[in-house]
PDB file of C-alpha atoms in Angstrom:
ATOM      1  CA  UNK A   3       8.320  12.033  -2.686  1.00  0.00           C
ATOM      2  CA  UNK A   4       7.447  14.535   0.193  1.00  0.00           C
ATOM      3  CA  UNK A   5       7.106  14.468   3.694  1.00  0.00           C
ATOM      4  CA  UNK A   6       3.628  13.891   5.486  1.00  0.00           C
ATOM      5  CA  UNK A   7       3.005  14.408   9.114  1.00  0.00           C
ATOM      6  CA  UNK A   8       0.015  12.145  10.351  1.00  0.00           C
ATOM      7  CA  UNK A   9      -1.417  11.861  14.301  1.00  0.00           C
ATOM      8  CA  UNK A  10      -0.390   8.760  15.469  1.00  0.00           C
ATOM      9  CA  UNK A  11      -4.744   7.878  16.502  1.00  0.00           C
ATOM     10  CA  UNK A  12      -7.649   9.174  16.312  1.00  0.00           C
ATOM     11  CA  UNK A  13     -11.250   7.870  17.388  1.00  0.00           C
ATOM     12  CA  UNK A  14     -14.535   8.394  15.991  1.00  0.00           C
ATOM     13  CA  UNK A  15     -17.428   7.602  17.287  1.00  0.00           C
ATOM     14  CA  UNK A  16     -19.999   5.235  15.229  1.00  0.00           C
ATOM     15  CA  UNK A  17     -22.170   7.434  12.167  1.00  0.00           C
ATOM     16  CA  UNK A  18     -20.504  10.448  13.060  1.00  0.00           C
ATOM     17  CA  UNK A  19     -17.925  11.659  10.837  1.00  0.00           C
ATOM     18  CA  UNK A  20     -14.508  11.017  10.449  1.00  0.00           C
ATOM     19  CA  UNK A  21     -11.842  14.345   9.982  1.00  0.00           C
ATOM     20  CA  UNK A  22      -8.155  12.967   9.579  1.00  0.00           C
ATOM     21  CA  UNK A  23      -6.115  15.846   9.333  1.00  0.00           C
ATOM     22  CA  UNK A  24      -2.462  15.226   7.185  1.00  0.00           C
ATOM     23  CA  UNK A  25       0.242  17.772   6.629  1.00  0.00           C
ATOM     24  CA  UNK A  26       2.455  17.951   3.896  1.00  0.00           C
ATOM     25  CA  UNK A  27       3.897  21.341   4.450  1.00  0.00           C
ATOM     26  CA  UNK A  28       6.964  20.756   1.389  1.00  0.00           C
ATOM     27  CA  UNK A  29       4.582  19.439  -1.559  1.00  0.00           C
ATOM     28  CA  UNK A  30       5.734  19.877  -5.203  1.00  0.00           C
ATOM     29  CA  UNK A  31       3.381  21.542  -6.999  1.00  0.00           C
ATOM     30  CA  UNK A  32       2.829  18.520  -9.147  1.00  0.00           C
ATOM     31  CA  UNK A  33       2.263  16.338  -6.516  1.00  0.00           C
ATOM     32  CA  UNK A  34      -0.628  14.705  -5.755  1.00  0.00           C
ATOM     33  CA  UNK A  35      -2.002  13.460  -1.971  1.00  0.00           C
ATOM     34  CA  UNK A  36      -3.022  10.256  -2.264  1.00  0.00           C
ATOM     35  CA  UNK A  37      -4.929   8.401   1.005  1.00  0.00           C
ATOM     36  CA  UNK A  38      -4.907   4.728   1.197  1.00  0.00           C
ATOM     37  CA  UNK A  39      -6.351   2.603   4.407  1.00  0.00           C
ATOM     38  CA  UNK A  40      -5.015  -0.532   5.636  1.00  0.00           C
ATOM     39  CA  UNK A  41      -7.735  -2.754   7.530  1.00  0.00           C
ATOM     40  CA  UNK A  42      -6.010  -5.297  10.093  1.00  0.00           C
ATOM     41  CA  UNK A  43      -4.331  -7.963   8.522  1.00  0.00           C
ATOM     42  CA  UNK A  44      -5.900  -6.976   4.460  1.00  0.00           C
ATOM     43  CA  UNK A  45      -3.743  -5.533   1.573  1.00  0.00           C
ATOM     44  CA  UNK A  46      -4.173  -1.506   1.788  1.00  0.00           C
ATOM     45  CA  UNK A  47      -6.849  -0.183  -0.711  1.00  0.00           C
ATOM     46  CA  UNK A  48      -6.788   3.079  -2.497  1.00  0.00           C
ATOM     47  CA  UNK A  49      -9.257   5.920  -1.186  1.00  0.00           C
ATOM     48  CA  UNK A  50      -9.159   8.598  -2.720  1.00  0.00           C
ATOM     49  CA  UNK A  51      -6.702  11.203  -4.036  1.00  0.00           C
ATOM     50  CA  UNK A  52      -6.653  14.977  -5.328  1.00  0.00           C
ATOM     51  CA  UNK A  53      -4.018  18.175  -6.757  1.00  0.00           C
ATOM     52  CA  UNK A  54      -5.456  20.961  -5.570  1.00  0.00           C
ATOM     53  CA  UNK A  55      -8.887  20.870  -5.890  1.00  0.00           C
ATOM     54  CA  UNK A  56     -11.453  19.240  -3.015  1.00  0.00           C
ATOM     55  CA  UNK A  57     -12.387  15.395  -4.170  1.00  0.00           C
ATOM     56  CA  UNK A  58     -15.712  13.107  -3.447  1.00  0.00           C
ATOM     57  CA  UNK A  59     -16.132   9.977  -4.019  1.00  0.00           C
ATOM     58  CA  UNK A  60     -18.192   7.241  -2.651  1.00  0.00           C
ATOM     59  CA  UNK A  61     -15.870   6.302  -0.436  1.00  0.00           C
ATOM     60  CA  UNK A  62     -14.789   9.841   1.710  1.00  0.00           C
ATOM     61  CA  UNK A  63     -14.154  13.259   0.363  1.00  0.00           C
ATOM     62  CA  UNK A  64     -10.646  15.053   0.220  1.00  0.00           C
ATOM     63  CA  UNK A  65     -10.099  18.186   1.191  1.00  0.00           C
ATOM     64  CA  UNK A  66      -7.019  20.495   0.255  1.00  0.00           C
ATOM     65  CA  UNK A  67      -5.818  23.367   1.379  1.00  0.00           C
ATOM     66  CA  UNK A  68      -5.578  26.815  -0.858  1.00  0.00           C
ATOM     67  CA  UNK A  69      -1.875  26.996  -0.432  1.00  0.00           C
ATOM     68  CA  UNK A  70      -1.963  23.109  -0.699  1.00  0.00           C
ATOM     69  CA  UNK A  71      -0.377  21.976   2.485  1.00  0.00           C
ATOM     70  CA  UNK A  72      -2.026  20.297   4.190  1.00  0.00           C
ATOM     71  CA  UNK A  73      -5.314  18.515   3.637  1.00  0.00           C
ATOM     72  CA  UNK A  74      -8.388  16.225   5.406  1.00  0.00           C
ATOM     73  CA  UNK A  75      -9.838  13.163   4.781  1.00  0.00           C
ATOM     74  CA  UNK A  76     -13.349  13.036   5.289  1.00  0.00           C
ATOM     75  CA  UNK A  77     -15.131  10.095   5.636  1.00  0.00           C
ATOM     76  CA  UNK A  78     -18.765  11.273   6.699  1.00  0.00           C
ATOM     77  CA  UNK A  79     -20.459   8.391   8.517  1.00  0.00           C
ATOM     78  CA  UNK A  80     -17.864   6.026  10.714  1.00  0.00           C
ATOM     79  CA  UNK A  81     -18.932   2.519  10.718  1.00  0.00           C
ATOM     80  CA  UNK A  82     -16.720  -0.152  12.825  1.00  0.00           C
ATOM     81  CA  UNK A  83     -15.541  -2.067   9.529  1.00  0.00           C
ATOM     82  CA  UNK A  84     -13.574   1.712   8.690  1.00  0.00           C
ATOM     83  CA  UNK A  85     -11.955   0.796  11.983  1.00  0.00           C
ATOM     84  CA  UNK A  86      -8.289   0.794   9.900  1.00  0.00           C
ATOM     85  CA  UNK A  87      -4.868   2.335   9.543  1.00  0.00           C
ATOM     86  CA  UNK A  88      -4.998   5.917   7.058  1.00  0.00           C
ATOM     87  CA  UNK A  89      -2.328   6.466   5.750  1.00  0.00           C
ATOM     88  CA  UNK A  90      -1.501  10.189   3.591  1.00  0.00           C
ATOM     89  CA  UNK A  91       1.040  10.141   0.323  1.00  0.00           C
ATOM     90  CA  UNK A  92       2.011  12.886  -1.484  1.00  0.00           C
ATOM     91  CA  UNK A  93       3.516  11.768  -4.805  1.00  0.00           C
ATOM     92  CA  UNK A  94       3.963  12.738  -8.925  1.00  0.00           C
ATOM     93  CA  UNK A  95       1.644  10.693 -10.515  1.00  0.00           C
ATOM     94  CA  UNK A  96       1.638  10.285 -14.344  1.00  0.00           C
ATOM     95  CA  UNK A  97      -1.155   8.892 -16.350  1.00  0.00           C
ATOM     96  CA  UNK A  98       0.429   5.398 -17.434  1.00  0.00           C
ATOM     97  CA  UNK A  99       1.157   4.490 -14.464  1.00  0.00           C
ATOM     98  CA  UNK A 100       4.346   4.487 -12.686  1.00  0.00           C
ATOM     99  CA  UNK A 101       3.008   4.235  -8.829  1.00  0.00           C
ATOM    100  CA  UNK A 102       5.721   2.807  -6.404  1.00  0.00           C
ATOM    101  CA  UNK A 103       4.319   3.867  -2.551  1.00  0.00           C
ATOM    102  CA  UNK A 104       5.988   4.942   0.174  1.00  0.00           C
ATOM    103  CA  UNK A 105       4.484   4.956   2.802  1.00  0.00           C
ATOM    104  CA  UNK A 106       4.877   6.887   6.803  1.00  0.00           C
ATOM    105  CA  UNK A 107       3.156   5.224   9.768  1.00  0.00           C
ATOM    106  CA  UNK A 108      -0.536   6.624   9.346  1.00  0.00           C
ATOM    107  CA  UNK A 109      -3.185   7.337  11.408  1.00  0.00           C
ATOM    108  CA  UNK A 110      -4.271   4.597  13.010  1.00  0.00           C
ATOM    109  CA  UNK A 111      -8.552   5.609  13.353  1.00  0.00           C
ATOM    110  CA  UNK A 112     -10.964   3.539  16.047  1.00  0.00           C
ATOM    111  CA  UNK A 113     -14.826   3.951  15.307  1.00  0.00           C
ATOM    112  CA  UNK A 114     -16.312   3.673  18.465  1.00  0.00           C
ATOM    113  CA  UNK A 115     -19.779   2.201  19.352  1.00  0.00           C
TER     114      UNK A 115
ATOM    115  CA  UNK B  20     -11.396  -0.457  -8.987  1.00  0.00           C
ATOM    116  CA  UNK B  21      -7.981  -2.673 -10.240  1.00  0.00           C
ATOM    117  CA  UNK B  22      -8.040  -5.736  -8.658  1.00  0.00           C
ATOM    118  CA  UNK B  23      -4.827  -7.525  -7.671  1.00  0.00           C
ATOM    119  CA  UNK B  24      -4.750 -11.107  -6.374  1.00  0.00           C
ATOM    120  CA  UNK B  25      -1.842 -12.831  -4.285  1.00  0.00           C
ATOM    121  CA  UNK B  26      -2.158 -16.900  -4.306  1.00  0.00           C
ATOM    122  CA  UNK B  27      -1.240 -18.004  -1.410  1.00  0.00           C
ATOM    123  CA  UNK B  28      -3.143 -16.375   1.566  1.00  0.00           C
ATOM    124  CA  UNK B  29      -0.813 -17.379   3.716  1.00  0.00           C
ATOM    125  CA  UNK B  30       1.609 -20.579   3.833  1.00  0.00           C
ATOM    126  CA  UNK B  31       3.277 -22.376   6.860  1.00  0.00           C
ATOM    127  CA  UNK B  32       7.231 -23.524   5.585  1.00  0.00           C
ATOM    128  CA  UNK B  33      10.413 -25.322   7.341  1.00  0.00           C
ATOM    129  CA  UNK B  34      13.625 -23.402   7.638  1.00  0.00           C
ATOM    130  CA  UNK B  35      15.962 -23.906   4.906  1.00  0.00           C
ATOM    131  CA  UNK B  36      13.013 -24.669   2.163  1.00  0.00           C
ATOM    132  CA  UNK B  37      11.316 -21.728  -0.700  1.00  0.00           C
ATOM    133  CA  UNK B  38       8.090 -20.679  -0.701  1.00  0.00           C
ATOM    134  CA  UNK B  39       6.757 -19.125  -4.131  1.00  0.00           C
ATOM    135  CA  UNK B  40       3.674 -16.616  -3.477  1.00  0.00           C
ATOM    136  CA  UNK B  41       1.975 -15.234  -6.808  1.00  0.00           C
ATOM    137  CA  UNK B  42       0.762 -11.801  -7.658  1.00  0.00           C
ATOM    138  CA  UNK B  43      -2.040 -10.913 -10.503  1.00  0.00           C
ATOM    139  CA  UNK B  44      -3.992  -8.064 -11.894  1.00  0.00           C
ATOM    140  CA  UNK B  45      -7.132  -9.261 -12.854  1.00  0.00           C
ATOM    141  CA  UNK B  46      -8.468  -7.102 -14.901  1.00  0.00           C
ATOM    142  CA  UNK B  47      -5.570  -5.350 -16.106  1.00  0.00           C
ATOM    143  CA  UNK B  48      -2.017  -5.155 -17.360  1.00  0.00           C
ATOM    144  CA  UNK B  49       0.716  -4.771 -15.601  1.00  0.00           C
ATOM    145  CA  UNK B  50       4.287  -4.257 -16.546  1.00  0.00           C
ATOM    146  CA  UNK B  51       5.504  -2.648 -13.097  1.00  0.00           C
ATOM    147  CA  UNK B  52       4.706  -4.732  -9.748  1.00  0.00           C
ATOM    148  CA  UNK B  53       5.831  -3.407  -6.298  1.00  0.00           C
ATOM    149  CA  UNK B  54       6.796  -5.806  -3.813  1.00  0.00           C
ATOM    150  CA  UNK B  55       5.642  -4.984  -0.217  1.00  0.00           C
ATOM    151  CA  UNK B  56       6.778  -6.202   2.957  1.00  0.00           C
ATOM    152  CA  UNK B  57       5.315  -5.542   6.504  1.00  0.00           C
ATOM    153  CA  UNK B  58       6.100  -6.661  10.048  1.00  0.00           C
ATOM    154  CA  UNK B  59       3.548  -6.749  13.047  1.00  0.00           C
ATOM    155  CA  UNK B  60       2.799  -3.452  14.238  1.00  0.00           C
ATOM    156  CA  UNK B  61       4.880  -1.973  11.550  1.00  0.00           C
ATOM    157  CA  UNK B  62       4.363  -0.133   8.356  1.00  0.00           C
ATOM    158  CA  UNK B  63       5.019  -1.710   4.589  1.00  0.00           C
ATOM    159  CA  UNK B  64       8.190  -1.199   3.956  1.00  0.00           C
ATOM    160  CA  UNK B  65       8.816  -1.802  -0.306  1.00  0.00           C
ATOM    161  CA  UNK B  66      10.917  -4.542  -1.696  1.00  0.00           C
ATOM    162  CA  UNK B  67      11.425  -3.952  -5.200  1.00  0.00           C
ATOM    163  CA  UNK B  68       9.765  -3.245  -8.365  1.00  0.00           C
ATOM    164  CA  UNK B  69       8.947  -6.205 -11.091  1.00  0.00           C
ATOM    165  CA  UNK B  70       9.329  -5.175 -14.537  1.00  0.00           C
ATOM    166  CA  UNK B  71       8.064  -6.789 -17.399  1.00  0.00           C
ATOM    167  CA  UNK B  72      10.663  -8.805 -18.828  1.00  0.00           C
ATOM    168  CA  UNK B  73      13.682  -7.125 -17.114  1.00  0.00           C
ATOM    169  CA  UNK B  74      15.466  -7.594 -13.823  1.00  0.00           C
ATOM    170  CA  UNK B  75      13.826  -6.658 -10.729  1.00  0.00           C
ATOM    171  CA  UNK B  76      14.878  -3.447  -8.703  1.00  0.00           C
ATOM    172  CA  UNK B  77      15.364  -3.467  -4.963  1.00  0.00           C
ATOM    173  CA  UNK B  78      15.665  -1.788  -2.016  1.00  0.00           C
ATOM    174  CA  UNK B  79      18.505  -0.901  -0.309  1.00  0.00           C
ATOM    175  CA  UNK B  80      19.339  -3.534   2.538  1.00  0.00           C
ATOM    176  CA  UNK B  81      17.448  -6.613   0.785  1.00  0.00           C
ATOM    177  CA  UNK B  82      19.133  -9.360  -1.203  1.00  0.00           C
ATOM    178  CA  UNK B  83      17.988  -9.924  -4.381  1.00  0.00           C
ATOM    179  CA  UNK B  84      19.422 -13.664  -4.194  1.00  0.00           C
ATOM    180  CA  UNK B  85      17.189 -14.327  -1.567  1.00  0.00           C
ATOM    181  CA  UNK B  86      14.137 -12.572  -2.752  1.00  0.00           C
ATOM    182  CA  UNK B  87      13.868 -13.938  -6.099  1.00  0.00           C
ATOM    183  CA  UNK B  88      11.159 -11.641  -8.241  1.00  0.00           C
ATOM    184  CA  UNK B  89      10.386 -13.111 -12.078  1.00  0.00           C
ATOM    185  CA  UNK B  90       7.723 -11.119 -13.496  1.00  0.00           C
ATOM    186  CA  UNK B  91       6.612 -13.213 -16.613  1.00  0.00           C
ATOM    187  CA  UNK B  92       4.057 -11.375 -18.525  1.00  0.00           C
ATOM    188  CA  UNK B  93       1.951  -8.219 -17.798  1.00  0.00           C
ATOM    189  CA  UNK B  94      -0.726  -9.738 -15.068  1.00  0.00           C
ATOM    190  CA  UNK B  95       1.552 -12.125 -13.052  1.00  0.00           C
ATOM    191  CA  UNK B  96       4.564 -11.985 -10.991  1.00  0.00           C
ATOM    192  CA  UNK B  97       6.541 -13.930  -8.677  1.00  0.00           C
ATOM    193  CA  UNK B  98       8.788 -13.689  -5.161  1.00  0.00           C
ATOM    194  CA  UNK B  99      10.615 -16.237  -4.273  1.00  0.00           C
ATOM    195  CA  UNK B 100      11.774 -16.239  -0.696  1.00  0.00           C
ATOM    196  CA  UNK B 101      15.089 -18.577  -1.174  1.00  0.00           C
ATOM    197  CA  UNK B 102      16.288 -20.448   1.995  1.00  0.00           C
ATOM    198  CA  UNK B 103      13.616 -19.223   4.328  1.00  0.00           C
ATOM    199  CA  UNK B 104      14.573 -18.340   7.832  1.00  0.00           C
ATOM    200  CA  UNK B 105      12.085 -17.478  10.713  1.00  0.00           C
ATOM    201  CA  UNK B 106      12.573 -14.136  10.752  1.00  0.00           C
ATOM    202  CA  UNK B 107      11.569 -14.186   7.072  1.00  0.00           C
ATOM    203  CA  UNK B 108       7.780 -14.098   8.707  1.00  0.00           C
ATOM    204  CA  UNK B 109       5.644 -11.142   7.853  1.00  0.00           C
ATOM    205  CA  UNK B 110       3.183  -9.739   5.985  1.00  0.00           C
ATOM    206  CA  UNK B 111       3.913  -9.854   1.667  1.00  0.00           C
ATOM    207  CA  UNK B 112       1.955  -7.129  -0.139  1.00  0.00           C
ATOM    208  CA  UNK B 113       2.367  -6.912  -3.619  1.00  0.00           C
ATOM    209  CA  UNK B 114       1.312  -3.534  -5.553  1.00  0.00           C
ATOM    210  CA  UNK B 115       0.295  -2.897  -8.813  1.00  0.00           C
ATOM    211  CA  UNK B 116      -0.499   0.817 -10.976  1.00  0.00           C
ATOM    212  CA  UNK B 117      -4.161   1.017 -12.025  1.00  0.00           C
ATOM    213  CA  UNK B 118      -4.110   4.740 -13.905  1.00  0.00           C
ATOM    214  CA  UNK B 119      -3.426   6.635 -11.705  1.00  0.00           C
ATOM    215  CA  UNK B 120      -4.020   4.796  -8.412  1.00  0.00           C
ATOM    216  CA  UNK B 121      -1.543   1.726  -7.142  1.00  0.00           C
ATOM    217  CA  UNK B 122      -3.778  -0.893  -5.953  1.00  0.00           C
ATOM    218  CA  UNK B 123      -3.041  -3.472  -3.447  1.00  0.00           C
ATOM    219  CA  UNK B 124      -2.672  -7.826  -3.183  1.00  0.00           C
ATOM    220  CA  UNK B 125      -3.777  -8.837   0.235  1.00  0.00           C
ATOM    221  CA  UNK B 126      -1.253 -10.322   0.825  1.00  0.00           C
ATOM    222  CA  UNK B 127       0.834 -13.348   1.867  1.00  0.00           C
ATOM    223  CA  UNK B 128       1.346 -14.194   5.243  1.00  0.00           C
ATOM    224  CA  UNK B 129       4.446 -16.232   5.906  1.00  0.00           C
ATOM    225  CA  UNK B 130       5.315 -18.444   8.519  1.00  0.00           C
ATOM    226  CA  UNK B 131       8.934 -20.023   8.520  1.00  0.00           C
ATOM    227  CA  UNK B 132       9.414 -22.358  11.475  1.00  0.00           C
TER     228      UNK B 132
END
């Protein structure tokens, strides 16, 4: 799996958009970008993933640069409950599901009232 | 998204005893499940891959005789920590692939006295 680089920590004001960057300059053409988050003392939660197009779901938006070497996870209106460690992961995925996920250190997002 | 449960959510045991942790995929089948361990303020570390109907595969440095894994059915994998010691105290998390993403259980907090 390609290596990712994320800032160690970020702060965001409640109600504002949280933009979490991720660099993955060695990503291969068949590797997807995945985002997970882990709220304190809970299991990781899947957020979103994408290959090359921007993606949006009920939780967040994922913006992938045209060269696919970096991406940004956007939480449009951050709430206190979004305080968590956010992990950016790139890997090959096959439908049908072998999904061994290797975690880096992630970005600790602190949403401030 | 798919739901993965773990039982128990927390357990306290005496040194030298064995502890079994269950991981269930509630609304889907999983021929493969993964077990992770997380120490305080650290990221998740993959321990082993649980394969239904065959032996588990362990990551380098993980003792297979200490961490026994049984994938008894398409919805259940168990991790048994044998002869537990205080250094085995950790947060244990399982995951199962569901479609193109991995879904994680809520975790089990093990404390060995």
